[in-house]
Coordinates of C-alpha atoms in Angstrom, one line a residue:
M1 CA 159.6 59.0 141.4
N2 CA 162.3 59.5 138.8
W3 CA 163.1 63.2 139.6
P4 CA 163.1 62.8 143.5
L5 CA 165.4 59.8 143.1
L6 CA 167.6 61.8 140.8
V7 CA 167.9 64.4 143.5
L8 CA 168.6 61.8 146.1
G9 CA 171.2 60.2 143.9
A10 CA 173.0 63.5 143.4
S11 CA 172.9 64.1 147.2
F12 CA 174.3 60.6 147.7
I13 CA 177.2 61.4 145.4
V14 CA 178.0 64.5 147.5
S15 CA 177.6 63.0 150.9
Y16 CA 179.5 59.8 150.1
S17 CA 182.4 61.8 148.6
F18 CA 182.6 64.0 151.7
L19 CA 182.5 61.0 154.0
I20 CA 185.3 59.1 152.3
L21 CA 187.5 62.1 151.7
D22 CA 187.0 63.6 155.1
E23 CA 190.2 63.5 157.1
G24 CA 188.7 64.6 160.4
Q25 CA 188.1 68.1 159.2
L26 CA 184.3 68.0 159.0
P27 CA 182.5 69.0 162.2
P28 CA 180.6 66.2 163.8
A29 CA 177.2 67.7 162.9
W30 CA 178.2 67.9 159.2
R31 CA 179.4 64.3 159.3
N32 CA 176.2 63.1 160.9
G33 CA 174.2 65.0 158.3
M34 CA 176.1 63.2 155.5
L35 CA 175.5 59.9 157.2
A36 CA 171.8 60.7 157.5
A37 CA 171.6 61.7 153.8
A38 CA 173.2 58.4 152.8
A39 CA 170.8 56.5 155.0
V40 CA 167.7 58.3 153.6
T41 CA 168.9 57.7 150.1
W42 CA 169.2 54.0 150.7
L43 CA 165.8 53.9 152.3
A44 CA 164.2 55.7 149.4
F45 CA 165.8 53.5 146.8
F46 CA 164.8 50.4 148.8
V47 CA 161.1 51.5 149.1
D48 CA 161.0 52.5 145.4
Y49 CA 162.2 49.1 144.3
V50 CA 160.0 47.1 146.6
V51 CA 156.9 49.1 145.6
R52 CA 157.5 48.8 141.9
L53 CA 158.2 45.1 142.3
A54 CA 154.9 44.7 144.3
V55 CA 152.7 46.5 141.8
T56 CA 154.2 44.5 138.9
P57 CA 151.8 41.7 137.9
R58 CA 153.1 38.3 139.1
R59 CA 153.8 36.9 135.7
W60 CA 156.0 39.9 134.8
R61 CA 158.1 40.1 138.0
W62 CA 161.0 38.1 136.8
Y63 CA 161.1 40.3 133.7
F64 CA 161.1 43.4 136.0
V65 CA 164.0 42.0 138.1
T66 CA 166.1 41.0 135.1
H67 CA 165.5 44.4 133.3
S68 CA 166.1 46.5 136.4
V69 CA 169.5 45.3 137.4
I70 CA 170.9 48.8 138.1
D71 CA 167.9 49.5 140.3
L72 CA 168.4 46.3 142.3
L73 CA 172.2 46.9 142.6
S74 CA 171.5 50.5 143.7
V75 CA 169.7 49.0 146.7
L76 CA 172.4 46.5 147.5
I77 CA 175.6 48.3 146.7
P78 CA 176.1 52.1 147.4
L79 CA 178.3 52.5 144.3
F80 CA 175.3 51.9 142.0
R81 CA 173.1 54.6 143.6
A82 CA 175.1 57.2 141.7
F83 CA 174.2 55.5 138.4
R84 CA 170.6 56.4 138.9
V85 CA 171.6 60.0 138.1
M86 CA 172.2 58.8 134.6
H87 CA 168.5 58.3 134.1
L88 CA 168.3 62.1 133.6
L89 CA 169.6 61.5 130.1
R90 CA 166.4 59.7 129.2
E91 CA 164.6 63.0 129.5
V92 CA 166.6 64.7 126.8
P93 CA 164.3 64.9 123.8
Y94 CA 167.0 64.4 121.1
L95 CA 168.2 61.2 122.8
R96 CA 164.7 59.7 122.7
L97 CA 164.7 59.8 118.9
K98 CA 165.2 56.5 116.9
T99 CA 167.5 57.9 114.2
G100 CA 171.0 56.5 113.8
N101 CA 172.8 59.6 115.0
A102 CA 170.5 59.9 118.1
V103 CA 171.1 56.3 119.0
R104 CA 174.9 56.7 118.7
T105 CA 174.8 60.0 120.7
R106 CA 172.8 58.2 123.4
I107 CA 175.2 55.4 123.5
I108 CA 178.2 57.7 123.7
A109 CA 176.5 59.9 126.4
Y110 CA 175.7 56.9 128.5
M111 CA 179.1 55.4 128.0
V112 CA 181.0 58.6 129.0
G113 CA 178.6 59.3 131.9
Y114 CA 178.7 55.8 133.3
A115 CA 182.5 55.5 132.8
A116 CA 183.1 58.8 134.7
L117 CA 180.9 57.8 137.6
F118 CA 182.2 54.2 137.6
V119 CA 185.9 55.4 137.8
Y120 CA 185.1 58.0 140.4
F121 CA 183.2 55.8 142.7
I122 CA 185.5 52.8 142.3
A123 CA 188.3 55.1 143.2
L124 CA 186.4 56.3 146.3
A125 CA 185.4 52.9 147.4
T126 CA 188.8 51.4 146.9
L127 CA 190.4 54.3 148.9
H128 CA 188.0 53.7 151.7
V129 CA 189.1 50.0 152.2
E130 CA 192.8 50.5 151.2
Q131 CA 194.0 53.7 152.8
D132 CA 194.6 52.3 156.3
A133 CA 195.6 48.7 155.3
P134 CA 199.1 47.5 156.1
G135 CA 201.4 47.9 153.0
A136 CA 198.8 50.0 151.2
T137 CA 199.9 51.8 148.0
I138 CA 196.6 53.6 147.5
T139 CA 196.6 56.1 150.4
D140 CA 195.0 59.2 149.0
F141 CA 192.3 60.1 146.4
G142 CA 194.8 61.3 143.8
L143 CA 196.5 57.8 143.8
A144 CA 193.1 56.1 143.9
L145 CA 191.9 58.0 140.8
W146 CA 195.2 57.4 139.0
W147 CA 195.0 53.7 139.7
A148 CA 191.3 53.5 138.6
V149 CA 192.0 55.4 135.3
V150 CA 195.0 53.2 134.3
T151 CA 193.2 50.1 135.3
I152 CA 190.0 50.8 133.3
A153 CA 192.1 51.8 130.4
T154 CA 193.8 48.3 130.6
V155 CA 197.2 49.9 131.0
G156 CA 198.1 49.1 134.6
Y157 CA 201.6 50.4 135.4
G158 CA 201.7 48.4 138.7
D159 CA 202.9 51.4 140.8
T160 CA 199.6 51.3 142.7
Y161 CA 197.5 48.3 143.4
P162 CA 195.0 47.1 146.0
V163 CA 196.2 44.9 148.8
T164 CA 192.9 44.0 150.5
V165 CA 190.4 41.4 149.4
V166 CA 187.6 43.9 149.0
G167 CA 190.0 46.3 147.1
R168 CA 190.9 43.5 144.7
L169 CA 187.2 42.7 144.1
Y170 CA 186.7 46.4 143.2
A171 CA 189.6 46.1 140.9
T172 CA 188.1 43.0 139.2
G173 CA 184.8 44.9 138.6
L174 CA 186.8 47.8 137.3
M175 CA 188.7 45.7 134.8
I176 CA 185.4 44.0 133.6
G177 CA 183.8 47.4 133.3
G178 CA 186.8 48.6 131.3
I179 CA 186.5 45.8 128.8
A180 CA 182.8 46.5 128.4
I181 CA 183.3 50.3 127.9
V182 CA 186.2 49.7 125.3
G183 CA 184.0 47.2 123.5
A184 CA 181.0 49.6 123.4
A185 CA 183.3 52.4 122.2
S186 CA 184.7 50.3 119.4
A187 CA 181.3 49.1 118.3
T188 CA 180.0 52.6 118.1
M189 CA 183.0 53.9 116.1
I190 CA 182.7 50.9 113.7
S191 CA 179.0 51.7 113.2
L192 CA 179.7 55.3 112.6
I193 CA 182.5 54.6 110.1
S194 CA 180.4 52.0 108.3
E195 CA 177.5 54.4 107.9
K196 CA 179.8 57.2 106.6
I197 CA 181.3 54.8 104.1
G198 CA 177.9 53.7 103.0
I199 CA 176.7 57.2 102.5
S200 CA 179.8 58.1 100.6
L201 CA 179.5 55.1 98.3
H202 CA 175.8 55.8 97.7
R203 CA 176.6 59.3 96.8
D204 CA 179.4 58.2 94.4
I205 CA 177.0 55.7 92.7
R206 CA 174.4 58.3 92.2
E207 CA 176.9 60.8 90.7
D208 CA 178.2 58.0 88.3
E209 CA 174.6 57.2 87.2
R210 CA 173.9 60.9 86.6
D211 CA 177.1 61.3 84.6
D212 CA 176.2 58.2 82.5
G213 CA 172.8 59.6 81.9

């Protein structure tokens, strides 16, 4: 079911974006089609999760739940349905290798992909709950995207900010995600630098041994 769910995940990204960014310009038929696509996506993700949970042996079900958190969240929270699209990266042959470079490339690819989707959908979701709220400072997608980027980067100028409870919950998740992404990026860079230094030292030692010989 991976490929059909990937297609549905991509269709959800498109339909959800149109629904949030629509300012009354979409014909009713188009809007109803987007709503239907979002509903079909939710149903497909729900059925997929329930079936996989049901066919998992009883003693392994808790393991399945704890190791399929994104799958469960994609059923409960629309935002996470887009993340299932990232599973496509698992099909890239190079990223399935166990070498150090392949592992780091996989980490960076996941990190960049998840960060981009995370920022994009948090911006959309926050705009959805904020744009019509009294005293809102996030009133269009440009402002929502700006706010999401400076928040996840832990900069936060304070020119735009959520005023609703739901919007602040999204902001909390965005800040936590920003810390995780920065931490993963730092760890990857440290690993890469350490390996390069190790290779350089090993080469220098071999050259010294050859000169002594």
